[in-house]
């Protein structure tokens, strides 16, 4: 808490450094990344990586104009991000994920290269059908510093770590500081979608978003936030939650 609100935090953040506390995410690495995925991380990821403010030019990002530009914060294993990009080639997508195994899984979905396959000597991301994804594999708070105002049409925050214990509440991504940045990078009328299956996070989102005057909840009735949005892409995590009796909810907010 001291680091986050005090002068030490402010100084480090302005220098482009985010200290380990508080974190809004869990591990950066999981089980050992196998040969094919390691190859993709080394050879393919650098071609898709967003690195600086200079990258936030639509022509430079995606090689041409796009109908909508979307940001997914914490894309997990990449299923939703990949599905959205595949279903909407007219749009551009920037995905943020610190978990190395998740980034590798996204690259597998895009390239089709998996363990046991013969690896090519060279690989070009532009040779694959889904070419409208760019990746930032670090803390999104650092990326926020690089993004111009009113850049994105949509921001997705799907099944974030709920940090259910009261002592960890400050680690939840939905908080006033982060909402200021989401508000800034969204276009007026832009969509901010939050999905969760955790009862603590459901209440937290409703309470925190209600207190933010920059967003308006689009739901007109109870079923509006209990059913999947029309453009939804299901993920393995969501299917597991449903099997275990946890019903996901989907909050859509618009920037005023």
Backbone as CSV, one residue per row, in Angstrom:
resi,resn,N_x,N_y,N_z,CA_x,CA_y,CA_z,C_x,C_y,C_z
1,UNK,0.837,-1.200,0.000,0.000,0.000,0.000,0.877,1.257,0.000
2,UNK,1.949,1.221,0.779,2.848,2.374,0.814,3.478,2.608,-0.552
3,UNK,3.942,1.517,-1.181,4.560,1.647,-2.502,3.578,2.196,-3.521
4,UNK,2.325,1.777,-3.411,1.357,2.142,-4.430,0.956,3.610,-4.325
5,UNK,0.859,4.143,-3.114,0.321,5.490,-2.941,1.382,6.533,-2.616
6,UNK,2.554,6.098,-2.241,3.560,7.047,-1.789,4.494,7.526,-2.869
7,UNK,5.484,8.306,-2.475,6.414,8.914,-3.415,7.291,7.869,-4.094
8,UNK,7.606,6.791,-3.372,8.450,5.757,-3.971,7.754,5.160,-5.178
9,UNK,6.471,4.788,-5.017,5.704,4.226,-6.139,5.665,5.206,-7.302
10,UNK,5.317,6.466,-7.022,5.173,7.469,-8.082,6.465,7.633,-8.860
11,UNK,7.591,7.716,-8.150,8.876,7.900,-8.804,9.217,6.709,-9.692
12,UNK,9.037,5.507,-9.176,9.358,4.303,-9.952,8.440,4.180,-11.158
13,UNK,7.153,4.471,-10.968,6.201,4.351,-12.078,6.542,5.328,-13.193
14,UNK,6.886,6.551,-12.827,7.235,7.557,-13.833,8.512,7.194,-14.572
15,UNK,9.339,6.362,-13.971,10.559,5.898,-14.626,10.321,4.632,-15.437
16,UNK,9.059,4.218,-15.505,8.727,3.025,-16.266,8.954,1.735,-15.516
17,UNK,8.968,1.809,-14.174,9.194,0.631,-13.340,7.953,0.391,-12.494
18,UNK,7.429,-0.826,-12.540,6.320,-1.202,-11.672,6.843,-2.193,-10.646
19,UNK,6.884,-1.838,-9.367,7.394,-2.759,-8.352,6.489,-3.974,-8.192
20,UNK,7.006,-4.979,-7.500,6.281,-6.239,-7.377,5.007,-6.125,-6.551
21,UNK,4.893,-5.102,-5.728,3.702,-4.942,-4.889,3.090,-3.590,-5.176
22,UNK,1.771,-3.514,-5.455,0.870,-4.653,-5.599,0.865,-5.171,-7.025
23,UNK,0.636,-6.457,-7.200,0.494,-7.051,-8.517,-0.973,-7.385,-8.744
24,UNK,-1.436,-7.223,-9.976,-2.804,-7.570,-10.315,-2.865,-8.926,-11.006
25,UNK,-1.718,-9.615,-11.064,-1.632,-10.894,-11.754,-0.863,-11.869,-10.886
26,UNK,-0.892,-13.137,-11.245,-0.196,-14.162,-10.483,1.180,-14.442,-11.046
27,UNK,1.411,-15.699,-11.485,2.733,-16.103,-11.937,3.085,-15.515,-13.297
28,UNK,4.383,-15.346,-13.531,4.869,-14.988,-14.868,5.234,-16.238,-15.658
29,UNK,5.597,-17.315,-14.969,5.964,-18.556,-15.633,5.312,-19.719,-14.907
30,UNK,4.962,-20.750,-15.687,4.388,-21.952,-15.109,5.291,-23.127,-15.389
31,UNK,4.694,-24.224,-15.880,5.499,-25.398,-16.210,6.453,-25.074,-17.361
32,UNK,7.426,-25.938,-17.546,8.458,-25.721,-18.558,7.820,-25.570,-19.945
33,UNK,8.238,-24.545,-20.664,7.751,-24.323,-22.020,8.491,-25.272,-22.960
34,UNK,7.742,-26.076,-23.681,8.361,-27.076,-24.551,8.959,-26.446,-25.815
35,UNK,9.634,-27.279,-26.577,10.471,-26.813,-27.682,9.707,-25.957,-28.691
36,UNK,8.534,-26.421,-29.127,7.795,-25.695,-30.159,7.365,-24.318,-29.656
37,UNK,6.864,-24.269,-28.430,6.412,-22.990,-27.886,7.581,-22.057,-27.597
38,UNK,8.694,-22.626,-27.176,9.885,-21.803,-26.968,10.339,-21.198,-28.290
39,UNK,10.267,-21.987,-29.346,10.602,-21.494,-30.684,9.705,-20.319,-31.063
40,UNK,8.407,-20.433,-30.793,7.462,-19.359,-31.120,7.730,-18.105,-30.290
41,UNK,8.071,-18.289,-29.028,8.375,-17.138,-28.163,9.623,-16.402,-28.655
42,UNK,10.586,-17.151,-29.136,11.845,-16.539,-29.574,11.762,-15.950,-30.974
43,UNK,11.020,-16.607,-31.878,11.034,-16.215,-33.283,9.795,-15.433,-33.734
44,UNK,8.642,-15.771,-33.175,7.397,-15.161,-33.649,6.959,-13.976,-32.796
45,UNK,7.095,-14.104,-31.478,6.651,-13.035,-30.584,7.289,-11.679,-30.892
46,UNK,8.601,-11.599,-31.152,9.196,-10.281,-31.437,8.556,-9.565,-32.629
47,UNK,7.991,-10.314,-33.569,7.340,-9.706,-34.734,5.972,-9.119,-34.385
48,UNK,5.403,-9.554,-33.276,4.064,-9.141,-32.891,4.051,-8.241,-31.659
49,UNK,5.194,-8.055,-31.063,5.273,-7.367,-29.771,5.132,-5.855,-29.905
50,UNK,4.352,-5.266,-29.021,4.261,-3.814,-28.877,5.294,-3.406,-27.841
51,UNK,6.108,-2.406,-28.157,7.208,-2.068,-27.248,7.222,-0.629,-26.774
52,UNK,6.628,0.296,-27.528,6.761,1.701,-27.155,5.583,2.522,-27.667
53,UNK,5.550,3.794,-27.270,4.486,4.693,-27.700,4.473,4.851,-29.216
54,UNK,5.638,4.731,-29.829,5.725,4.891,-31.277,4.948,3.811,-32.019
55,UNK,4.696,2.672,-31.354,3.960,1.582,-31.995,2.471,1.875,-32.098
56,UNK,1.981,2.828,-31.316,0.542,3.070,-31.283,0.102,4.020,-32.389
57,UNK,0.312,3.536,-33.577,-0.173,4.139,-34.801,-0.843,3.001,-35.556
58,UNK,-2.118,3.172,-35.888,-2.886,2.070,-36.474,-2.219,1.524,-37.726
59,UNK,-1.714,2.408,-38.583,-1.047,1.951,-39.807,0.170,1.096,-39.474
60,UNK,0.922,1.514,-38.454,2.126,0.785,-38.080,1.777,-0.522,-37.370
61,UNK,0.742,-0.480,-36.531,0.362,-1.666,-35.774,-0.132,-2.789,-36.667
62,UNK,-1.038,-2.446,-37.586,-1.740,-3.472,-38.341,-1.573,-3.366,-39.852
63,UNK,-0.731,-2.455,-40.298,-0.465,-2.350,-41.728,-1.597,-1.751,-42.530
64,UNK,-2.502,-1.072,-41.853,-3.624,-0.452,-42.551,-4.722,-0.081,-41.581
65,UNK,-5.743,0.601,-42.079,-6.844,1.056,-41.234,-7.660,-0.136,-40.740
66,UNK,-8.242,0.009,-39.552,-9.103,-1.004,-38.964,-10.398,-0.353,-38.491
67,UNK,-11.479,-1.118,-38.574,-12.783,-0.596,-38.168,-12.801,-0.285,-36.680
68,UNK,-12.309,-1.221,-35.874,-12.230,-1.037,-34.426,-10.869,-1.519,-33.932
69,UNK,-10.379,-0.879,-32.874,-9.150,-1.298,-32.218,-9.515,-1.706,-30.798
70,UNK,-9.114,-2.913,-30.415,-9.544,-3.479,-29.137,-8.335,-3.892,-28.289
71,UNK,-8.514,-3.808,-26.977,-7.475,-4.185,-26.022,-8.024,-5.266,-25.101
72,UNK,-7.289,-6.366,-24.942,-7.655,-7.375,-23.948,-6.575,-7.423,-22.882
73,UNK,-6.973,-7.177,-21.636,-6.049,-7.140,-20.508,-6.063,-8.498,-19.820
74,UNK,-4.929,-9.188,-19.848,-4.850,-10.520,-19.256,-5.582,-11.542,-20.096
75,UNK,-5.025,-11.888,-21.270,-5.769,-12.755,-22.192,-5.634,-14.247,-21.871
76,UNK,-4.955,-14.607,-20.780,-4.902,-16.004,-20.360,-4.246,-16.883,-21.402
77,UNK,-4.959,-17.910,-21.853,-4.376,-18.805,-22.862,-4.666,-18.330,-24.279
78,UNK,-5.300,-17.177,-24.426,-5.456,-16.550,-25.737,-6.667,-16.969,-26.536
79,UNK,-7.516,-17.828,-25.994,-8.645,-18.334,-26.783,-9.622,-17.237,-27.185
80,UNK,-9.983,-16.364,-26.233,-10.929,-15.291,-26.553,-10.300,-14.303,-27.532
81,UNK,-9.069,-13.912,-27.268,-8.375,-12.955,-28.128,-8.247,-13.499,-29.547
82,UNK,-7.821,-14.747,-29.664,-7.659,-15.364,-30.980,-9.010,-15.479,-31.686
83,UNK,-10.026,-15.891,-30.956,-11.347,-16.041,-31.555,-11.921,-14.727,-32.044
84,UNK,-11.749,-13.674,-31.238,-12.227,-12.358,-31.646,-11.510,-11.892,-32.914
85,UNK,-10.192,-12.055,-32.938,-9.405,-11.608,-34.090,-9.749,-12.414,-35.344
86,UNK,-9.946,-13.707,-35.182,-10.293,-14.563,-36.315,-11.668,-14.224,-36.867
87,UNK,-12.621,-13.961,-35.966,-13.997,-13.671,-36.385,-14.176,-12.256,-36.918
88,UNK,-13.223,-11.377,-36.593,-13.358,-9.968,-36.971,-12.064,-9.449,-37.589
89,UNK,-11.712,-9.914,-38.783,-10.451,-9.483,-39.409,-10.426,-7.993,-39.728
90,UNK,-11.599,-7.345,-39.729,-11.653,-5.907,-39.989,-11.199,-5.088,-38.775
91,UNK,-11.039,-5.742,-37.621,-10.614,-5.064,-36.400,-9.163,-5.382,-36.072
92,UNK,-8.582,-4.582,-35.183,-7.236,-4.846,-34.692,-7.279,-5.104,-33.197
93,UNK,-6.409,-5.993,-32.706,-6.428,-6.402,-31.302,-5.037,-6.323,-30.682
94,UNK,-4.988,-5.712,-29.505,-3.767,-5.692,-28.707,-4.053,-6.506,-27.450
95,UNK,-3.260,-7.552,-27.241,-3.448,-8.411,-26.082,-2.316,-8.246,-25.085
96,UNK,-2.675,-8.195,-23.803,-1.682,-8.046,-22.737,-1.723,-9.289,-21.852
97,UNK,-0.573,-9.891,-21.621,-0.496,-11.062,-20.747,0.932,-11.220,-20.252
98,UNK,1.104,-11.338,-18.933,2.442,-11.507,-18.372,2.834,-12.974,-18.265
99,UNK,1.850,-13.879,-18.298,2.120,-15.301,-18.116,2.697,-15.880,-19.405
100,UNK,3.943,-16.286,-19.353,4.667,-16.734,-20.540,3.986,-17.900,-21.231
101,UNK,3.472,-18.845,-20.447,2.818,-20.008,-21.034,1.564,-19.608,-21.795
102,UNK,0.849,-18.591,-21.308,-0.337,-18.110,-22.006,0.012,-17.454,-23.329
103,UNK,1.071,-16.654,-23.327,1.526,-16.023,-24.571,1.914,-17.093,-25.580
104,UNK,2.632,-18.110,-25.117,3.044,-19.200,-26.008,1.836,-19.932,-26.576
105,UNK,0.800,-20.092,-25.771,-0.402,-20.778,-26.254,-1.104,-19.963,-27.344
106,UNK,-1.135,-18.637,-27.165,-1.720,-17.777,-28.200,-0.959,-17.945,-29.511
107,UNK,0.358,-17.954,-29.453,1.170,-18.112,-30.657,0.937,-19.466,-31.314
108,UNK,0.671,-20.487,-30.504,0.345,-21.806,-31.040,-0.980,-21.760,-31.791
109,UNK,-1.972,-21.071,-31.224,-3.269,-20.946,-31.882,-3.124,-20.240,-33.240
110,UNK,-2.301,-19.208,-33.275,-2.133,-18.429,-34.502,-1.383,-19.219,-35.571
111,UNK,-0.299,-19.864,-35.167,0.588,-20.528,-36.134,0.188,-21.970,-36.436
112,UNK,-0.476,-22.613,-35.480,-0.787,-24.029,-35.651,0.383,-24.943,-35.349
113,UNK,1.535,-24.366,-34.993,2.720,-25.165,-34.696,2.631,-25.687,-33.267
114,UNK,2.761,-26.987,-33.100,2.658,-27.595,-31.779,3.785,-28.586,-31.567
115,UNK,3.892,-29.066,-30.343,4.956,-30.009,-29.998,4.898,-31.243,-30.888
116,UNK,6.064,-31.645,-31.378,6.149,-32.804,-32.263,6.227,-32.427,-33.722
117,UNK,5.803,-31.194,-34.054,5.889,-30.737,-35.435,7.333,-30.404,-35.799
118,UNK,7.647,-30.547,-37.053,8.954,-30.112,-37.529,8.963,-28.589,-37.588
119,UNK,9.921,-27.990,-36.922,9.965,-26.534,-36.826,10.616,-25.935,-38.072
120,UNK,10.043,-24.874,-38.603,10.639,-24.229,-39.778,11.905,-23.479,-39.389
121,UNK,12.770,-23.262,-40.361,13.989,-22.495,-40.079,13.645,-21.040,-39.793
122,UNK,12.660,-20.524,-40.502,12.205,-19.152,-40.302,10.685,-19.139,-40.166
123,UNK,10.177,-18.127,-39.507,8.742,-18.004,-39.357,8.354,-16.531,-39.498
124,UNK,7.246,-16.298,-40.215,6.766,-14.924,-40.390,5.312,-14.869,-39.932
125,UNK,5.046,-14.017,-38.952,3.694,-13.910,-38.411,2.687,-13.520,-39.488
126,UNK,3.134,-12.735,-40.450,2.230,-12.239,-41.487,1.796,-13.330,-42.467
127,UNK,2.414,-14.495,-42.393,2.050,-15.578,-43.302,0.828,-16.364,-42.832
128,UNK,0.376,-16.102,-41.616,-0.749,-16.857,-41.074,-2.052,-16.075,-41.229
129,UNK,-3.187,-16.773,-41.303,-4.469,-16.101,-41.593,-4.843,-15.010,-40.590
130,UNK,-4.591,-15.258,-39.303,-4.922,-14.255,-38.286,-3.709,-13.347,-38.094
131,UNK,-3.802,-12.154,-38.661,-2.664,-11.233,-38.650,-2.967,-9.927,-37.909
132,UNK,-4.097,-9.875,-37.219,-4.528,-8.617,-36.611,-4.417,-8.623,-35.094
133,UNK,-3.375,-9.300,-34.592,-3.104,-9.334,-33.148,-1.703,-8.807,-32.879
134,UNK,-1.592,-7.966,-31.851,-0.294,-7.531,-31.348,-0.252,-7.828,-29.854
135,UNK,0.948,-8.048,-29.314,1.074,-8.562,-27.950,1.992,-7.678,-27.110
136,UNK,1.563,-7.465,-25.867,2.430,-6.836,-24.863,2.528,-7.818,-23.705
137,UNK,3.731,-8.311,-23.419,3.900,-9.378,-22.435,4.509,-8.873,-21.126
138,UNK,3.934,-7.797,-20.605,4.388,-7.251,-19.325,3.198,-6.599,-18.632
139,UNK,3.455,-5.948,-17.517,2.424,-5.304,-16.709,1.699,-4.236,-17.522
140,UNK,0.390,-4.314,-17.596,-0.392,-3.384,-18.420,-0.238,-1.947,-17.955
141,UNK,0.114,-1.729,-16.688,0.282,-0.357,-16.207,1.442,0.348,-16.911
142,UNK,2.430,-0.414,-17.310,3.518,0.159,-18.103,3.044,0.487,-19.512
143,UNK,2.186,-0.363,-20.049,1.666,-0.116,-21.392,0.768,1.117,-21.415
144,UNK,-0.018,1.315,-20.376,-0.905,2.479,-20.328,-0.137,3.770,-20.605
145,UNK,1.098,3.832,-20.127,1.899,5.038,-20.303,2.211,5.315,-21.769
146,UNK,2.115,4.272,-22.615,2.469,4.409,-24.023,1.263,4.692,-24.925
147,UNK,0.057,4.491,-24.410,-1.141,4.538,-25.251,-1.699,5.954,-25.329
148,UNK,-1.985,6.460,-26.513,-2.586,7.797,-26.641,-4.008,7.818,-26.086
149,UNK,-4.512,9.003,-25.812,-5.901,9.158,-25.373,-6.850,8.700,-26.475
150,UNK,-7.991,8.165,-26.062,-9.083,7.835,-26.998,-8.630,6.929,-28.141
151,UNK,-7.854,5.911,-27.826,-7.274,5.055,-28.866,-8.126,3.828,-29.154
152,UNK,-8.690,3.210,-28.116,-9.389,1.939,-28.276,-10.906,2.112,-28.354
153,UNK,-11.523,1.232,-29.140,-12.977,1.161,-29.213,-13.541,0.237,-28.144
154,UNK,-12.758,-0.779,-27.770,-13.205,-1.748,-26.772,-12.029,-2.149,-25.888
155,UNK,-12.335,-2.384,-24.613,-11.357,-2.946,-23.675,-12.014,-4.138,-22.992
156,UNK,-11.333,-5.294,-23.011,-11.838,-6.507,-22.381,-11.009,-6.836,-21.138
157,UNK,-11.681,-7.133,-20.043,-11.051,-7.643,-18.826,-11.841,-8.887,-18.430
158,UNK,-11.340,-10.056,-18.793,-12.121,-11.278,-18.700,-11.543,-12.242,-17.669
159,UNK,-12.336,-12.564,-16.676,-11.974,-13.496,-15.616,-10.622,-13.142,-14.972
160,UNK,-10.478,-11.911,-14.500,-9.228,-11.540,-13.824,-9.126,-12.251,-12.478
161,UNK,-7.921,-12.319,-11.960,-7.721,-12.905,-10.636,-8.596,-12.142,-9.641
162,UNK,-9.501,-12.827,-8.918,-10.429,-12.106,-8.034,-9.811,-11.622,-6.725
163,UNK,-8.657,-12.164,-6.365,-8.055,-11.815,-5.072,-9.153,-11.714,-4.010
164,UNK,-9.800,-12.822,-3.682,-10.999,-12.782,-2.849,-10.786,-12.392,-1.387
165,UNK,-9.579,-12.611,-0.871,-9.343,-12.269,0.532,-9.306,-10.755,0.727
166,UNK,-9.862,-10.312,1.836,-9.944,-8.879,2.116,-8.568,-8.222,2.119
167,UNK,-7.559,-8.934,2.635,-6.219,-8.351,2.719,-5.584,-8.164,1.340
168,UNK,-6.135,-8.855,0.319,-5.604,-8.738,-1.045,-6.474,-7.859,-1.936
169,UNK,-7.479,-7.215,-1.372,-8.431,-6.447,-2.183,-7.746,-5.375,-3.023
170,UNK,-6.661,-4.822,-2.521,-5.950,-3.778,-3.251,-5.296,-4.266,-4.525
171,UNK,-5.226,-5.588,-4.717,-4.617,-6.145,-5.918,-5.618,-6.320,-7.061
172,UNK,-6.883,-6.131,-6.786,-7.879,-6.304,-7.839,-7.698,-5.241,-8.912
173,UNK,-7.749,-5.675,-10.160,-7.497,-4.729,-11.254,-8.525,-3.613,-11.288
174,UNK,-9.781,-3.939,-11.040,-10.824,-2.904,-11.068,-10.683,-2.047,-9.819
175,UNK,-10.012,-0.923,-9.966,-9.852,0.039,-8.880,-9.792,1.438,-9.495
176,UNK,-9.980,2.483,-8.713,-10.048,3.837,-9.271,-8.850,4.239,-10.120
177,UNK,-7.642,3.840,-9.723,-6.451,4.219,-10.492,-6.469,3.615,-11.891
178,UNK,-6.731,2.315,-11.973,-6.753,1.655,-13.277,-7.938,2.093,-14.126
179,UNK,-9.068,2.371,-13.485,-10.235,2.817,-14.241,-9.985,4.174,-14.896
180,UNK,-9.194,5.012,-14.271,-8.836,6.294,-14.894,-8.091,6.063,-16.208
181,UNK,-7.205,5.067,-16.209,-6.436,4.776,-17.419,-7.320,4.128,-18.489
182,UNK,-8.188,3.207,-18.070,-9.109,2.591,-19.039,-9.980,3.675,-19.659
183,UNK,-10.474,4.577,-18.842,-11.310,5.676,-19.332,-10.536,6.530,-20.339
184,UNK,-9.292,6.816,-20.030,-8.483,7.689,-20.885,-8.232,7.083,-22.253
185,UNK,-7.924,5.777,-22.297,-7.540,5.163,-23.572,-8.754,4.766,-24.413
186,UNK,-9.951,4.739,-23.820,-11.162,4.407,-24.564,-11.711,5.636,-25.280
187,UNK,-12.266,5.413,-26.451,-12.984,6.472,-27.147,-14.305,6.735,-26.437
188,UNK,-14.836,7.919,-26.590,-16.141,8.220,-26.033,-17.176,7.272,-26.629
189,UNK,-17.960,6.654,-25.773,-18.912,5.653,-26.223,-18.312,4.268,-26.336
190,UNK,-17.000,4.146,-26.075,-16.318,2.862,-26.172,-16.776,1.882,-25.112
191,UNK,-16.579,0.599,-25.384,-17.052,-0.484,-24.521,-15.952,-0.979,-23.592
192,UNK,-16.301,-1.125,-22.311,-15.431,-1.770,-21.330,-16.181,-2.988,-20.806
193,UNK,-15.706,-4.179,-21.178,-16.396,-5.426,-20.804,-15.599,-6.163,-19.732
194,UNK,-16.283,-6.510,-18.657,-15.679,-7.267,-17.558,-16.470,-8.550,-17.383
195,UNK,-15.788,-9.693,-17.363,-16.435,-10.975,-17.105,-15.793,-11.613,-15.881
196,UNK,-16.601,-12.228,-15.053,-16.088,-12.921,-13.874,-17.057,-14.021,-13.467
197,UNK,-16.529,-15.034,-12.792,-17.365,-16.103,-12.271,-17.291,-16.152,-10.744
198,UNK,-16.614,-15.166,-10.143,-16.386,-15.196,-8.700,-17.341,-14.239,-7.992
199,UNK,-18.083,-14.703,-6.981,-19.074,-13.847,-6.317,-18.482,-12.600,-5.666
200,UNK,-17.283,-12.719,-5.109,-16.646,-11.549,-4.488,-16.337,-10.496,-5.546
201,UNK,-15.820,-10.946,-6.692,-15.468,-9.988,-7.737,-16.714,-9.394,-8.386
202,UNK,-17.777,-10.158,-8.481,-19.030,-9.616,-9.006,-19.465,-8.411,-8.177
203,UNK,-19.499,-8.594,-6.867,-19.917,-7.494,-5.981,-18.930,-6.331,-6.058
204,UNK,-17.650,-6.666,-6.145,-16.629,-5.618,-6.214,-16.780,-4.780,-7.479
205,UNK,-17.007,-5.431,-8.615,-17.184,-4.711,-9.883,-18.409,-3.813,-9.821
206,UNK,-19.519,-4.354,-9.376,-20.751,-3.569,-9.306,-20.576,-2.336,-8.425
207,UNK,-19.961,-2.524,-7.284,-19.771,-1.402,-6.351,-18.791,-0.369,-6.911
208,UNK,-17.646,-0.835,-7.406,-16.606,0.089,-7.867,-17.024,0.829,-9.134
209,UNK,-17.625,0.133,-10.069,-18.046,0.779,-11.316,-19.209,1.742,-11.071
210,UNK,-20.074,1.421,-10.133,-21.182,2.320,-9.804,-20.661,3.656,-9.276
211,UNK,-19.519,3.616,-8.605,-18.950,4.824,-8.018,-18.141,5.638,-9.019
212,UNK,-17.934,5.097,-10.219,-17.156,5.798,-11.239,-18.101,6.497,-12.207
213,UNK,-18.050,7.801,-12.216,-18.973,8.587,-13.040,-18.610,8.576,-14.521
214,UNK,-17.478,7.966,-14.873,-17.044,7.975,-16.273,-17.667,6.889,-17.122
215,UNK,-18.341,5.923,-16.474,-18.906,4.798,-17.205,-20.381,4.612,-16.861
216,UNK,-21.131,4.101,-17.819,-22.528,3.780,-17.586,-22.752,2.310,-17.921
217,UNK,-23.461,1.608,-17.058,-23.761,0.184,-17.246,-24.861,0.061,-18.282
218,UNK,-24.666,-0.806,-19.267,-25.609,-0.897,-20.382,-26.780,-1.828,-20.103
219,UNK,-26.734,-2.613,-19.029,-27.769,-3.606,-18.768,-29.123,-2.934,-18.524
220,UNK,-30.157,-3.491,-19.134,-31.520,-3.002,-18.950,-32.336,-3.916,-18.039
221,UNK,-31.890,-5.185,-17.938,-32.573,-6.141,-17.073,-31.558,-7.161,-16.578
222,UNK,-31.972,-8.008,-15.644,-31.060,-8.960,-15.038,-30.417,-9.917,-16.018
223,UNK,-31.167,-10.332,-17.032,-30.631,-11.286,-17.990,-29.551,-10.683,-18.876
224,UNK,-29.513,-9.361,-19.002,-28.529,-8.711,-19.876,-27.105,-9.001,-19.450
225,UNK,-26.863,-9.190,-18.158,-25.495,-9.415,-17.700,-25.250,-10.853,-17.257
226,UNK,-26.280,-11.689,-17.394,-26.134,-13.095,-17.041,-25.975,-13.984,-18.269
227,UNK,-26.208,-13.435,-19.437,-26.039,-14.218,-20.664,-24.837,-13.700,-21.446
228,UNK,-24.280,-14.573,-22.276,-23.096,-14.215,-23.048,-23.435,-13.135,-24.069
229,UNK,-22.548,-12.164,-24.263,-22.741,-11.169,-25.325,-22.795,-11.836,-26.701
230,UNK,-23.389,-11.157,-27.649,-23.589,-11.730,-28.992,-22.274,-12.119,-29.658
231,UNK,-21.204,-11.391,-29.395,-19.922,-11.658,-30.057,-18.970,-12.469,-29.181
232,UNK,-19.514,-13.117,-28.179,-18.680,-13.797,-27.193,-17.944,-14.991,-27.779
233,UNK,-16.725,-15.238,-27.280,-15.938,-16.421,-27.630,-15.666,-17.188,-26.340
234,UNK,-16.154,-18.403,-26.266,-15.990,-19.198,-25.049,-14.547,-19.669,-24.893
235,UNK,-14.139,-19.822,-23.633,-12.794,-20.283,-23.327,-12.864,-21.548,-22.479
236,UNK,-11.746,-22.263,-22.394,-11.679,-23.461,-21.559,-11.928,-23.110,-20.099
237,UNK,-11.409,-21.955,-19.672,-11.602,-21.551,-18.279,-13.086,-21.367,-17.984
238,UNK,-13.794,-20.705,-18.865,-15.221,-20.486,-18.665,-15.971,-21.815,-18.613
239,UNK,-15.655,-22.723,-19.503,-16.330,-24.020,-19.536,-16.062,-24.805,-18.259
240,UNK,-14.851,-24.682,-17.731,-14.519,-25.345,-16.467,-15.329,-24.733,-15.326
241,UNK,-15.441,-23.414,-15.322,-16.214,-22.743,-14.276,-17.666,-23.205,-14.283
242,UNK,-18.241,-23.320,-15.464,-19.632,-23.759,-15.588,-19.788,-25.188,-15.083
243,UNK,-18.847,-26.060,-15.454,-18.897,-27.454,-14.993,-18.839,-27.535,-13.474
244,UNK,-18.105,-26.620,-12.869,-17.939,-26.634,-11.411,-19.013,-25.825,-10.698
245,UNK,-20.013,-25.367,-11.457,-21.152,-24.699,-10.844,-20.999,-23.209,-10.620
246,UNK,-19.999,-22.605,-11.253,-19.804,-21.162,-11.109,-20.348,-20.475,-12.361
247,UNK,-21.353,-19.665,-12.201,-21.993,-19.040,-13.360,-21.330,-17.700,-13.681
248,UNK,-20.741,-17.580,-14.849,-20.113,-16.301,-15.218,-21.151,-15.211,-15.460
249,UNK,-20.736,-13.983,-15.221,-21.557,-12.822,-15.561,-20.726,-11.900,-16.444
250,UNK,-21.408,-11.054,-17.205,-20.749,-10.234,-18.221,-21.235,-8.798,-18.079
251,UNK,-20.358,-7.932,-17.596,-20.706,-6.525,-17.389,-20.209,-5.695,-18.574
252,UNK,-21.098,-5.028,-19.250,-20.733,-4.108,-20.339,-20.968,-2.682,-19.887
253,UNK,-19.898,-1.873,-19.942,-19.987,-0.462,-19.585,-19.567,0.388,-20.791
254,UNK,-20.158,1.554,-20.900,-19.815,2.504,-21.958,-19.177,3.741,-21.342
255,UNK,-18.145,4.218,-22.017,-17.513,5.472,-21.571,-18.428,6.639,-21.903
256,UNK,-18.721,7.437,-20.899,-19.580,8.614,-21.090,-18.737,9.741,-21.692
